[in-house]
mmCIF file of C-alpha atoms in Angstrom:
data_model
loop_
_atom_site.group_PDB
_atom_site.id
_atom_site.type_symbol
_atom_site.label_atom_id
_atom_site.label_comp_id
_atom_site.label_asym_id
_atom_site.label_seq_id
_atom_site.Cartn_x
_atom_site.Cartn_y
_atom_site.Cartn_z
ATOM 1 C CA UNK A 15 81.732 60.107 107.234
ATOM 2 C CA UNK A 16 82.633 63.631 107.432
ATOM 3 C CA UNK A 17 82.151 65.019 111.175
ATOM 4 C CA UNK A 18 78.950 67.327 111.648
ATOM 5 C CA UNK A 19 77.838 70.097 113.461
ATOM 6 C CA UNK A 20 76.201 67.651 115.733
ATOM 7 C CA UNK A 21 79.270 65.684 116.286
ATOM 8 C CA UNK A 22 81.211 69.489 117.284
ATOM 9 C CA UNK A 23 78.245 69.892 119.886
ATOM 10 C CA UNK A 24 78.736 66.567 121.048
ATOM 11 C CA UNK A 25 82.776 66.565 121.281
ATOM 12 C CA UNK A 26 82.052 70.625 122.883
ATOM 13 C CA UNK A 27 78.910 69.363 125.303
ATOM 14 C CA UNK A 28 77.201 72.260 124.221
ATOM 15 C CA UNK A 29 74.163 72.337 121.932
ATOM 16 C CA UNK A 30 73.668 72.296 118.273
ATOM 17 C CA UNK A 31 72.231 76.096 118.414
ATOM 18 C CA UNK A 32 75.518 77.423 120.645
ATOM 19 C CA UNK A 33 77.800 76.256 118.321
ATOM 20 C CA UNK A 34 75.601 77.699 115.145
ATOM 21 C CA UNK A 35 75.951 80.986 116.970
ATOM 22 C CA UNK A 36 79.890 80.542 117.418
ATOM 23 C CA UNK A 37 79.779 79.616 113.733
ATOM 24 C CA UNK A 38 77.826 82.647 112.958
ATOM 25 C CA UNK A 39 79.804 85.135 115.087
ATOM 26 C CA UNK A 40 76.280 85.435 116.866
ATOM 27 C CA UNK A 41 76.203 86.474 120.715
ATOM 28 C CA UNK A 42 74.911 84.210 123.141
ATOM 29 C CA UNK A 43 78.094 82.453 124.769
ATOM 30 C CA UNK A 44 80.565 83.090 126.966
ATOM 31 C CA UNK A 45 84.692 83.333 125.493
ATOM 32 C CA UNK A 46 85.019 79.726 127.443
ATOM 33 C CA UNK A 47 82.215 77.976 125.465
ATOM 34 C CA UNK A 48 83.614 79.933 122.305
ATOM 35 C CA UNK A 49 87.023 78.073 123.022
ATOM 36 C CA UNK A 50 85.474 74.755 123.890
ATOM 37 C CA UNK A 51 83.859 74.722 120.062
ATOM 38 C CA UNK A 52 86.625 75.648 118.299
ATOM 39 C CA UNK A 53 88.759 73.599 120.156
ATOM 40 C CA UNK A 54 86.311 70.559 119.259
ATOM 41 C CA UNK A 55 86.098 71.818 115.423
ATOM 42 C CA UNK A 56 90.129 71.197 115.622
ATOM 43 C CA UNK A 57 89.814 67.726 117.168
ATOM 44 C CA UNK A 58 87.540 66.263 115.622
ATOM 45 C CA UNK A 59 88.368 67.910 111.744
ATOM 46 C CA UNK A 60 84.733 69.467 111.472
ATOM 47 C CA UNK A 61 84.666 71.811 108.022
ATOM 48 C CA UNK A 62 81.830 74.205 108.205
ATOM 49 C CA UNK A 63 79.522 73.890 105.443
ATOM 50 C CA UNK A 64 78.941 77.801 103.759
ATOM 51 C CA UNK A 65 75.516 76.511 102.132
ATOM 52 C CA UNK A 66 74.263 74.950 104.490
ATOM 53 C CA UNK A 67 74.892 77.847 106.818
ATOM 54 C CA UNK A 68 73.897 80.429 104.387
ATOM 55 C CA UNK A 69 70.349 78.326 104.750
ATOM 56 C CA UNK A 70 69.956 79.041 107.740
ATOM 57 C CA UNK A 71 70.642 82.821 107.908
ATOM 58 C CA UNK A 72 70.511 83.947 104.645
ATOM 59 C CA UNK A 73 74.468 84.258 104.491
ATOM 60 C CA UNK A 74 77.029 82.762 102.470
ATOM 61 C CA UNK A 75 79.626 85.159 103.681
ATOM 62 C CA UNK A 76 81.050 85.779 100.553
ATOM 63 C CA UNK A 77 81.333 89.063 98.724
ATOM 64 C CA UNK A 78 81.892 89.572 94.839
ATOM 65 C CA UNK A 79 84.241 92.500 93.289
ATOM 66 C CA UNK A 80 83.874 92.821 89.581
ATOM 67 C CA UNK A 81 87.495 94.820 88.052
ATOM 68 C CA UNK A 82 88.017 95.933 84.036
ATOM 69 C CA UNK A 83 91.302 94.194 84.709
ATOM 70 C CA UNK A 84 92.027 91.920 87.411
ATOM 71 C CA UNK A 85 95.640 90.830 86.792
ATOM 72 C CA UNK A 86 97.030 94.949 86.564
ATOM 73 C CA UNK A 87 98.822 96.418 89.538
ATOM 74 C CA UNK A 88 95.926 98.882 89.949
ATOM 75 C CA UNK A 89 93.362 96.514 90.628
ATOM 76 C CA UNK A 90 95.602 94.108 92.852
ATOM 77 C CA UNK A 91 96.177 97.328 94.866
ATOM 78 C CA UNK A 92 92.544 97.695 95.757
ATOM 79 C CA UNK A 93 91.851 94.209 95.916
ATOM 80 C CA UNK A 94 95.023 93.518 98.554
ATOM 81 C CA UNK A 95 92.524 95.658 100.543
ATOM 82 C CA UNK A 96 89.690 94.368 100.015
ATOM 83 C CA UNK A 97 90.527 91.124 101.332
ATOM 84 C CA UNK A 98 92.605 92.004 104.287
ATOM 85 C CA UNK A 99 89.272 93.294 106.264
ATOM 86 C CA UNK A 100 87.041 90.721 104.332
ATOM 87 C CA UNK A 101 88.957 87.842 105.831
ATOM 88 C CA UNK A 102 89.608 89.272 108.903
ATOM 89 C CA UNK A 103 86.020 89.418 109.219
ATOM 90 C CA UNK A 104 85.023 86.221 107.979
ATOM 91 C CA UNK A 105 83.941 86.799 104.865
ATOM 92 C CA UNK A 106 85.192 84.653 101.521
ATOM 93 C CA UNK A 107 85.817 87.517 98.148
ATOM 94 C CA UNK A 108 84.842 86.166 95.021
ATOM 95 C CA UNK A 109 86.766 88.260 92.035
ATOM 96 C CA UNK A 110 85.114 88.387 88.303
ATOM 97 C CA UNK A 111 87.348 90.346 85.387
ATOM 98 C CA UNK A 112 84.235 91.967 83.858
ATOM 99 C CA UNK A 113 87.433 92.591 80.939
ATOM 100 C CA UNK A 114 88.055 96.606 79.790
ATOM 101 C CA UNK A 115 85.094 97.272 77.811
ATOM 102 C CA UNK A 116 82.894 95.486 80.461
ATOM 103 C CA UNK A 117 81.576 92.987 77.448
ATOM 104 C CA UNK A 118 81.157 90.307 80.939
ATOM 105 C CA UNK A 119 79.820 92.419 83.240
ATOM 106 C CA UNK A 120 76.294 91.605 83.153
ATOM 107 C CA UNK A 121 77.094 88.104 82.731
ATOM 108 C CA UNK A 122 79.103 88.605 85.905
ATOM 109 C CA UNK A 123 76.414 89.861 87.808
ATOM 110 C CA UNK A 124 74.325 86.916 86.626
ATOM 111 C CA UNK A 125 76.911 84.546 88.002
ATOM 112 C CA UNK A 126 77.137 86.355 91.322
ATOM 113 C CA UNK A 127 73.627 86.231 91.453
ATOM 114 C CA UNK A 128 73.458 82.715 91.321
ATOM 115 C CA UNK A 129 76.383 82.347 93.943
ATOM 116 C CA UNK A 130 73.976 84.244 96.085
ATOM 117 C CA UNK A 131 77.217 86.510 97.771
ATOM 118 C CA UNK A 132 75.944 88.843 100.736
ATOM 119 C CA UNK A 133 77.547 91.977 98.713
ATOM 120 C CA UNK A 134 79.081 93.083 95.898
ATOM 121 C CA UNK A 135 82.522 95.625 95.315
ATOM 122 C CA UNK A 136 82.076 97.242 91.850
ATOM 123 C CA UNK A 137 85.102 98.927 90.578
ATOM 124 C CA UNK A 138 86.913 101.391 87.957
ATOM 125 C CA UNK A 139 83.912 101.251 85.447
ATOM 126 C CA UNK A 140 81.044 103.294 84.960
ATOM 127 C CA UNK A 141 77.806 102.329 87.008
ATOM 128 C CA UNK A 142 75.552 101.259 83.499
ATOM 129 C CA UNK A 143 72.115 102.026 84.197
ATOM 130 C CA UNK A 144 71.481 98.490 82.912
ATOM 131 C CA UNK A 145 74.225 97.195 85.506
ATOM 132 C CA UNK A 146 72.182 99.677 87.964
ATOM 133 C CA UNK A 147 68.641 97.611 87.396
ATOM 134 C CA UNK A 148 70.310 94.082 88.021
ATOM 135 C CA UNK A 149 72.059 95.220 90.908
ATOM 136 C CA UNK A 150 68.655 96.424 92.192
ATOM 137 C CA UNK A 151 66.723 93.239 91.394
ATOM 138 C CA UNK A 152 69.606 91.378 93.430
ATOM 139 C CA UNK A 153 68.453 92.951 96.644
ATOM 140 C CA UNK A 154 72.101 92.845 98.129
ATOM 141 C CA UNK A 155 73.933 95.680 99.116
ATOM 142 C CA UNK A 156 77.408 97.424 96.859
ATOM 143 C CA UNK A 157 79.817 100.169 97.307
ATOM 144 C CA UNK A 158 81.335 101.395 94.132
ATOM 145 C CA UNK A 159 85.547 102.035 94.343
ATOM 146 C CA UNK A 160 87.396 104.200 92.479
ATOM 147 C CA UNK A 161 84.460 104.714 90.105
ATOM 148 C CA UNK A 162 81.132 106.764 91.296
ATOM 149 C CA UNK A 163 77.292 107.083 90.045
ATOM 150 C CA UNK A 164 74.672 109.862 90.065
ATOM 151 C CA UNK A 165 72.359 107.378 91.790
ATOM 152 C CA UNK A 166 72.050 109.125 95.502
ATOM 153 C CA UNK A 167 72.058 105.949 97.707
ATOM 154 C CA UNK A 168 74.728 104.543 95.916
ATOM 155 C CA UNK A 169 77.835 104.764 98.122
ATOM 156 C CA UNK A 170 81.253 105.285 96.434
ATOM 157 C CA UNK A 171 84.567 105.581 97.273
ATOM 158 C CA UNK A 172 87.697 107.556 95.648
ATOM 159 C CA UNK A 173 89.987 110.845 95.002
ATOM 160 C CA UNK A 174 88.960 113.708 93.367
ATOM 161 C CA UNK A 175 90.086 113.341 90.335
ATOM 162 C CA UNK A 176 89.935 116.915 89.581
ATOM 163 C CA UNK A 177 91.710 118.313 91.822
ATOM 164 C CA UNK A 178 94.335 115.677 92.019
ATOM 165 C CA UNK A 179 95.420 116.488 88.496
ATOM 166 C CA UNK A 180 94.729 120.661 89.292
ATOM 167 C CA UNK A 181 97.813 119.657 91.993
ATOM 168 C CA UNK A 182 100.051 117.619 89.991
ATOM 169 C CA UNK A 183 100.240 120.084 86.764
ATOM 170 C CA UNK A 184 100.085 123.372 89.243
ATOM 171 C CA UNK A 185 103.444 120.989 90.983
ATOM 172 C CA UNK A 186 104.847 121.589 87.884
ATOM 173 C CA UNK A 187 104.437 125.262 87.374
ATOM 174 C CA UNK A 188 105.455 125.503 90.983
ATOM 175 C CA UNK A 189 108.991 124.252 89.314
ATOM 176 C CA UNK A 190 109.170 126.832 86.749
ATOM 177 C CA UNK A 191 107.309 124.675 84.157
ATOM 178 C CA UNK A 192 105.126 126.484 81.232
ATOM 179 C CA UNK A 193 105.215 123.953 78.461
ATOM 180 C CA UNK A 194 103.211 121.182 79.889
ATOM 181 C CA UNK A 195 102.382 118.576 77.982
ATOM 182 C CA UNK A 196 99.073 115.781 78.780
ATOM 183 C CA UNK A 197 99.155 112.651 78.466
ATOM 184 C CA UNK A 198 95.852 112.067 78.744
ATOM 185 C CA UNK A 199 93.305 108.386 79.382
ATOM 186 C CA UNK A 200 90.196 107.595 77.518
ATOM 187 C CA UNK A 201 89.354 110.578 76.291
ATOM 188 C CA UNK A 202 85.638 110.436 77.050
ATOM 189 C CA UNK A 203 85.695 108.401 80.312
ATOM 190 C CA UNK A 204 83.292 110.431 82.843
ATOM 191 C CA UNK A 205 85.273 108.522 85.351
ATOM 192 C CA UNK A 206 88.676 109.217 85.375
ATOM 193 C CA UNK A 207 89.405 110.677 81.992
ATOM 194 C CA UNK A 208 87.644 114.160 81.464
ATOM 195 C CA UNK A 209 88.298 115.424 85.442
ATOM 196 C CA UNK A 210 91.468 114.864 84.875
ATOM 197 C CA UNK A 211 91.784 116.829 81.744
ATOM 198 C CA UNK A 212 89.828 119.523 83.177
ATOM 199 C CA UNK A 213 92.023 119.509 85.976
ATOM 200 C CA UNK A 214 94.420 120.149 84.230
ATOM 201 C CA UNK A 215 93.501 122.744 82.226
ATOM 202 C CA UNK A 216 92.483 124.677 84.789
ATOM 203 C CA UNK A 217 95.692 124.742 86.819
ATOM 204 C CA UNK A 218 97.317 126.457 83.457
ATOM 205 C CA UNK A 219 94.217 128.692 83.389
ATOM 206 C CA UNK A 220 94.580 129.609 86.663
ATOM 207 C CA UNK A 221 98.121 130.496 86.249
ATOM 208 C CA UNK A 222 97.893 132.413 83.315
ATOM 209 C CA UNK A 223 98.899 129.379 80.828
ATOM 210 C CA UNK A 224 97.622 129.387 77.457
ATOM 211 C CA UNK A 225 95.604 125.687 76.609
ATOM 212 C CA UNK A 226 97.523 124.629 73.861
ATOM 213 C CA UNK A 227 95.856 121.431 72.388
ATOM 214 C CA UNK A 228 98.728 120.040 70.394
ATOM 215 C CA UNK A 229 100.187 119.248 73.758
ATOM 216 C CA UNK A 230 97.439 117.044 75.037
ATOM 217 C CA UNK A 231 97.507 113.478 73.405
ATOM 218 C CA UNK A 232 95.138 109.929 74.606
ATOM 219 C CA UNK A 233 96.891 107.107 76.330
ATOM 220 C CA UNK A 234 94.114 105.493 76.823
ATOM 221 C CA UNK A 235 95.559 104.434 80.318
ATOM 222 C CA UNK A 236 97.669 101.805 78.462
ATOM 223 C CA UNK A 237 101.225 101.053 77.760
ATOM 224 C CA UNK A 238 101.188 100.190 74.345
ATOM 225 C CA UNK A 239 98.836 103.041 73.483
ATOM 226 C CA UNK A 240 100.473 105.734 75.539
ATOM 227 C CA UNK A 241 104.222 104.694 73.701
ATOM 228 C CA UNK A 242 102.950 105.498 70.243
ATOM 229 C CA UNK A 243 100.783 108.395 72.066
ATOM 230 C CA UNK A 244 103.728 110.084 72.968
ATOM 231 C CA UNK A 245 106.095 109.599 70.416
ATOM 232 C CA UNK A 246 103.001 111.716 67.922
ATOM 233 C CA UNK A 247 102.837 114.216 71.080
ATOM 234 C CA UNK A 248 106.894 114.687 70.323
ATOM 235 C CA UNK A 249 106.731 115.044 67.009
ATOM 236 C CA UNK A 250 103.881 117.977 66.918
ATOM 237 C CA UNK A 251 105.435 119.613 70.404
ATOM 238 C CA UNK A 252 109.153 119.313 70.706
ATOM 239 C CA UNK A 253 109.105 122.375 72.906
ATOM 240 C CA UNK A 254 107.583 121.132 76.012
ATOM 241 C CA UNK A 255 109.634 121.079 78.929
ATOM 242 C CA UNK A 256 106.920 118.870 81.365
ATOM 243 C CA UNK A 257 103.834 116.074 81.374
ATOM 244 C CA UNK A 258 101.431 115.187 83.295
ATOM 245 C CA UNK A 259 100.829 111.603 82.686
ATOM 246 C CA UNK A 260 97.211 110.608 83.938
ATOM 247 C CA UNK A 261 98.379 107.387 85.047
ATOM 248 C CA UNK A 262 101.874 105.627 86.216
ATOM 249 C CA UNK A 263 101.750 103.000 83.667
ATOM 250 C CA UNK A 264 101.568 105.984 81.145
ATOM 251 C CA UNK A 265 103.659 108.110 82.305
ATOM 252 C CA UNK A 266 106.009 104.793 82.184
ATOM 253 C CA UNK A 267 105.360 104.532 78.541
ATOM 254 C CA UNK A 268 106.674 108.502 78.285
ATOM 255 C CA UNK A 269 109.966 107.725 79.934
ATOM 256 C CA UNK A 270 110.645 104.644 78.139
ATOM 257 C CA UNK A 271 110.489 106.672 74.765
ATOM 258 C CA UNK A 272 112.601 109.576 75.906
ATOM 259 C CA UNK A 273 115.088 106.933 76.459
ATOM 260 C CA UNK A 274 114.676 105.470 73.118
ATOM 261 C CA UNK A 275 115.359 109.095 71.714
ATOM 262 C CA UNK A 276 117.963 110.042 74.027
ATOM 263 C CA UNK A 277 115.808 112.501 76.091
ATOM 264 C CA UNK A 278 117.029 112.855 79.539
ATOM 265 C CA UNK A 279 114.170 112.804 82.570
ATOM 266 C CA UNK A 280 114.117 115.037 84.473
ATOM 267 C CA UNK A 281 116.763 117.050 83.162
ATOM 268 C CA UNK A 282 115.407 117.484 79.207
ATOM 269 C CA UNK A 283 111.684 116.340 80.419
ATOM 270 C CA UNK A 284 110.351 116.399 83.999
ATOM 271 C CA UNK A 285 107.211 113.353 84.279
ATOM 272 C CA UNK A 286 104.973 113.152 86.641
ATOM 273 C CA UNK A 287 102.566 110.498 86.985
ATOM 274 C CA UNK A 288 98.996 109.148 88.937
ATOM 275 C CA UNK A 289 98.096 105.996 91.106
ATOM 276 C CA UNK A 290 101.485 105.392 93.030
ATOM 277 C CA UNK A 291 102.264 101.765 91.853
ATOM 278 C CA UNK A 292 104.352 99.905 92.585
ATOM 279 C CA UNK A 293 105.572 100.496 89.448
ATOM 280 C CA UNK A 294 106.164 103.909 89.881
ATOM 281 C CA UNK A 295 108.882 103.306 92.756
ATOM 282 C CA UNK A 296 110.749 100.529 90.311
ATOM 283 C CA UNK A 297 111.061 102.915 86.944
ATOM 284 C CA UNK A 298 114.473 104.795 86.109
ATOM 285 C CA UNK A 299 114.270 107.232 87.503
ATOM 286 C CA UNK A 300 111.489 106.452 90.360
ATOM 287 C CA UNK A 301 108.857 108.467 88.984
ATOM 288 C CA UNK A 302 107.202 111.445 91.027
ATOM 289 C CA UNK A 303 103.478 110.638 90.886
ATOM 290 C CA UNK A 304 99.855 111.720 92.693
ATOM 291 C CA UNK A 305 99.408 108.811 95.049
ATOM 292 C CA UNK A 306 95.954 107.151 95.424
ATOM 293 C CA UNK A 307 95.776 105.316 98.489
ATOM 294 C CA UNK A 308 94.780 102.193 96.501
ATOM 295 C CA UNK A 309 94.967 99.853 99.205
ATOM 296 C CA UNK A 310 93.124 101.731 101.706
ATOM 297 C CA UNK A 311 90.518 102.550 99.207
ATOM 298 C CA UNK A 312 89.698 98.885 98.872
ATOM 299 C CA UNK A 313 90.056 98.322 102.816
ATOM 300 C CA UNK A 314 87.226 101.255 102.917
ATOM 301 C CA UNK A 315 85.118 99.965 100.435
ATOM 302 C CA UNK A 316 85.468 96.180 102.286
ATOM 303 C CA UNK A 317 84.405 97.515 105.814
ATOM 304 C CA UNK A 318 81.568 99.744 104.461
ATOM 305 C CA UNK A 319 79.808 96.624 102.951
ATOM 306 C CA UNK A 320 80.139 94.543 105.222
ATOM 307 C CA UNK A 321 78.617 97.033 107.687
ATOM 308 C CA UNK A 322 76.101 97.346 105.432
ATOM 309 C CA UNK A 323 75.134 93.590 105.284
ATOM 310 C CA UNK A 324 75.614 93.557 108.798
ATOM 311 C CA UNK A 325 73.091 95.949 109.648
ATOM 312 C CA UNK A 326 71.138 96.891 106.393
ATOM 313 C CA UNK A 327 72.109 100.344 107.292
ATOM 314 C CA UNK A 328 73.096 102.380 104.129
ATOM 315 C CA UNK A 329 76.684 104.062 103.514
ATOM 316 C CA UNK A 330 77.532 107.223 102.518
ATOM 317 C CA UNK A 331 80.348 108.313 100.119
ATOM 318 C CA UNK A 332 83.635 108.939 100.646
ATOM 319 C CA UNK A 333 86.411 111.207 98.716
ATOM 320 C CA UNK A 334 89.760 110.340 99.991
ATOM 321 C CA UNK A 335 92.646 111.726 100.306
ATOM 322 C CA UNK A 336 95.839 112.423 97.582
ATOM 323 C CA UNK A 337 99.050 113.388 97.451
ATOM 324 C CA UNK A 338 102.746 113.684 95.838
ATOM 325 C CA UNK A 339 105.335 111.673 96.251
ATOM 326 C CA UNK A 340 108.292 113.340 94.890
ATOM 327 C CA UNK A 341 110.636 111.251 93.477
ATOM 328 C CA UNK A 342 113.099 111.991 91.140
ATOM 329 C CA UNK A 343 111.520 112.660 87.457
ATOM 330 C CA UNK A 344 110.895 116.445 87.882
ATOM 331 C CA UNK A 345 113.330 118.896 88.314
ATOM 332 C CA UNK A 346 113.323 122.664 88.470
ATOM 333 C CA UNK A 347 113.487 125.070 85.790
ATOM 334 C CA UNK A 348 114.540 128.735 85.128
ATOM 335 C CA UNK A 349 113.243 130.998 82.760
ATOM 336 C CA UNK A 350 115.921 131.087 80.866
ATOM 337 C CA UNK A 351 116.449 127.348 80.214
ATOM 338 C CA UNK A 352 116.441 125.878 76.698
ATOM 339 C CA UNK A 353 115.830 122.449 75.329
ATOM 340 C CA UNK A 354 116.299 121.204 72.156
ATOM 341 C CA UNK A 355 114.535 117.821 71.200
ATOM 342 C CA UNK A 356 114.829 115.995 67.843
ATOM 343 C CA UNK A 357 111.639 115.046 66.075
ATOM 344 C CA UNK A 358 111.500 111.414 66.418
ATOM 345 C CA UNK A 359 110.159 111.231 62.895
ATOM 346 C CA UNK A 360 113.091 111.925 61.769
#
């Protein structure tokens, strides 16, 4: 037989209700009783039961994250935070790839549902109104990450995406740049795809830059996509001297085909990228980029909702902070510097 709860009490001489508390990180015991049950729950090989506890109070101490993509280095990012304050407080995370076009998302959120978690971390995809309504009828608390809504008590947590582009392209001008390219995500993702666009064509605005279209082209924040994306954005604007990639995994895609035409980065064709993977630190050249704190971001969103189930107290949002690293894919430029790139097509 499996040792119970009772048999903990027993080993502890304590009652079945003090050690349910220590269980239940409850108050109601002194740090020497607190020892005394743990140090029976060693002895005597006593595994907590999450059910059964979550029948008593309503817990299971588990929380659910839903990602487009759970195996990129984006979402492990977040996730690395997620679970470094979840555990720490006791809490088990439950992770469902909802896929990129969220075709499982609802399906998901059924399954999480039935799991009965405490909370729920929704990230990188748009807040669906009919995600919105079963999230509701779940009567558990969420925090969105990386991602935001226009529903007011909905907390959420990430950069402006904006402005972080405004910075990176108005970097580049900084360094003498004119001819910047963009190398753009989904193109009609409210999320993370038109601010950034926006942002930047306002930093060339704001500096007096002509929008030229034929130098914005759609990566769709993927390899695969952004490599053939870029070799078109080439062809049709062999004159640019600068892009701003809207993601690192992009703007990895943009280096790896000025190799394959023997374009030299930075000193043909300064990249700079967005997210600060991993990635970006391992590329040749280590690629300048707008860091999102990606791990902190997911560390935020963790401690928010479990305050939140703690205490049924709502959130509010949070915009965090970016920045630059500089690395070594931009360089500077003068006026009176000339390039001279082959169509690929030819």
């Amino acid at each position: 037989m499996n040792p119970t709860i009772k048999d903990v009490a027993k080993k502890a001489n304590v009652s079945i209700a003090t050690v349910s508390r220590v269980l239940n990180n409850l108050q109601g015991y002194s740090e020497q009783t607190k020892a005394k049950v743990y140090r029976a729950i060693e002895e005597i090989g006593y595994q907590p039961n999450a059910i059964a506890r979550g029948l008593i109070n309503k817990r299971t101490q588990t929380i659910g994250v839903m990602f487009p993509t759970v195996s990129s280095l984006f979402s492990s990012e977040i996730l690395h935070g997620v679970e470094d304050f979840a555990q720490d407080n006791g809490y088990s995370v439950m992770v469902c790839n909802t896929d990129s076009d969220g075709k499982r998302t609802l399906k998901y959120l059924q399954v999480l549902r039935e799991k009965q978690v405490d909370g729920l971390i929704f990230s990188s995809e748009v807040l669906k109104e009919e995600y919105y309504q079963t999230l509701q009828q779940m009567r558990i608390p969420y925090v969105l990450v990386s991602t935001e809504s226009g529903y007011d008590h909905v907390p959420y947590i990430k950069v402006n995406d904006f402005q972080a582009a405004y910075d990176a392209v108005e970097y580049l001008i900084r360094f003498g740049h004119r001819k910047i390219a963009l190398l753009s995500g989904t193109k009609h993702d409210t999320i993370a795809g038109i601010p950034r666009i926006e942002g930047y064509k306002k930093a060339l605005e704001n500096h007096g830059i002509p929008i030229n279209e034929s130098y914005i082209a759609y990566g769709d924040f993927l390899f695969d996509v952004s490599y053939k994306a870029m070799e078109e954005l080439l062809s049709r604007a062999p004159d640019i001297t600068a892009i701003f990639a809207a993601s690192d995994e992009m703007a990895i895609a943009a280096i790896s085909v000025a190799a394959k035409y023997g374009i030299k980065v930075p000193d043909e064709l300064s990249i700079i990228g967005y997210d600060d993977l991993k990635l970006a630190q391992m590329s040749v050249p280590p690629l300048t980029t707008v860091r999102q704190p990606l791990y902190d971001m997911g560390n935020l969103a963790s401690q928010k909702l479990i305050h939140m189930i703690k205490t049924g107290k709502a959130e509010s949002s949070c915009i965090v902070a970016h920045s630059i690293v500089e690395r070594q894919t931009v360089r500077a430029i003068s006026s009176h510097d000339k390039r001279d790139i082959h169509n690929p097509k030819t």
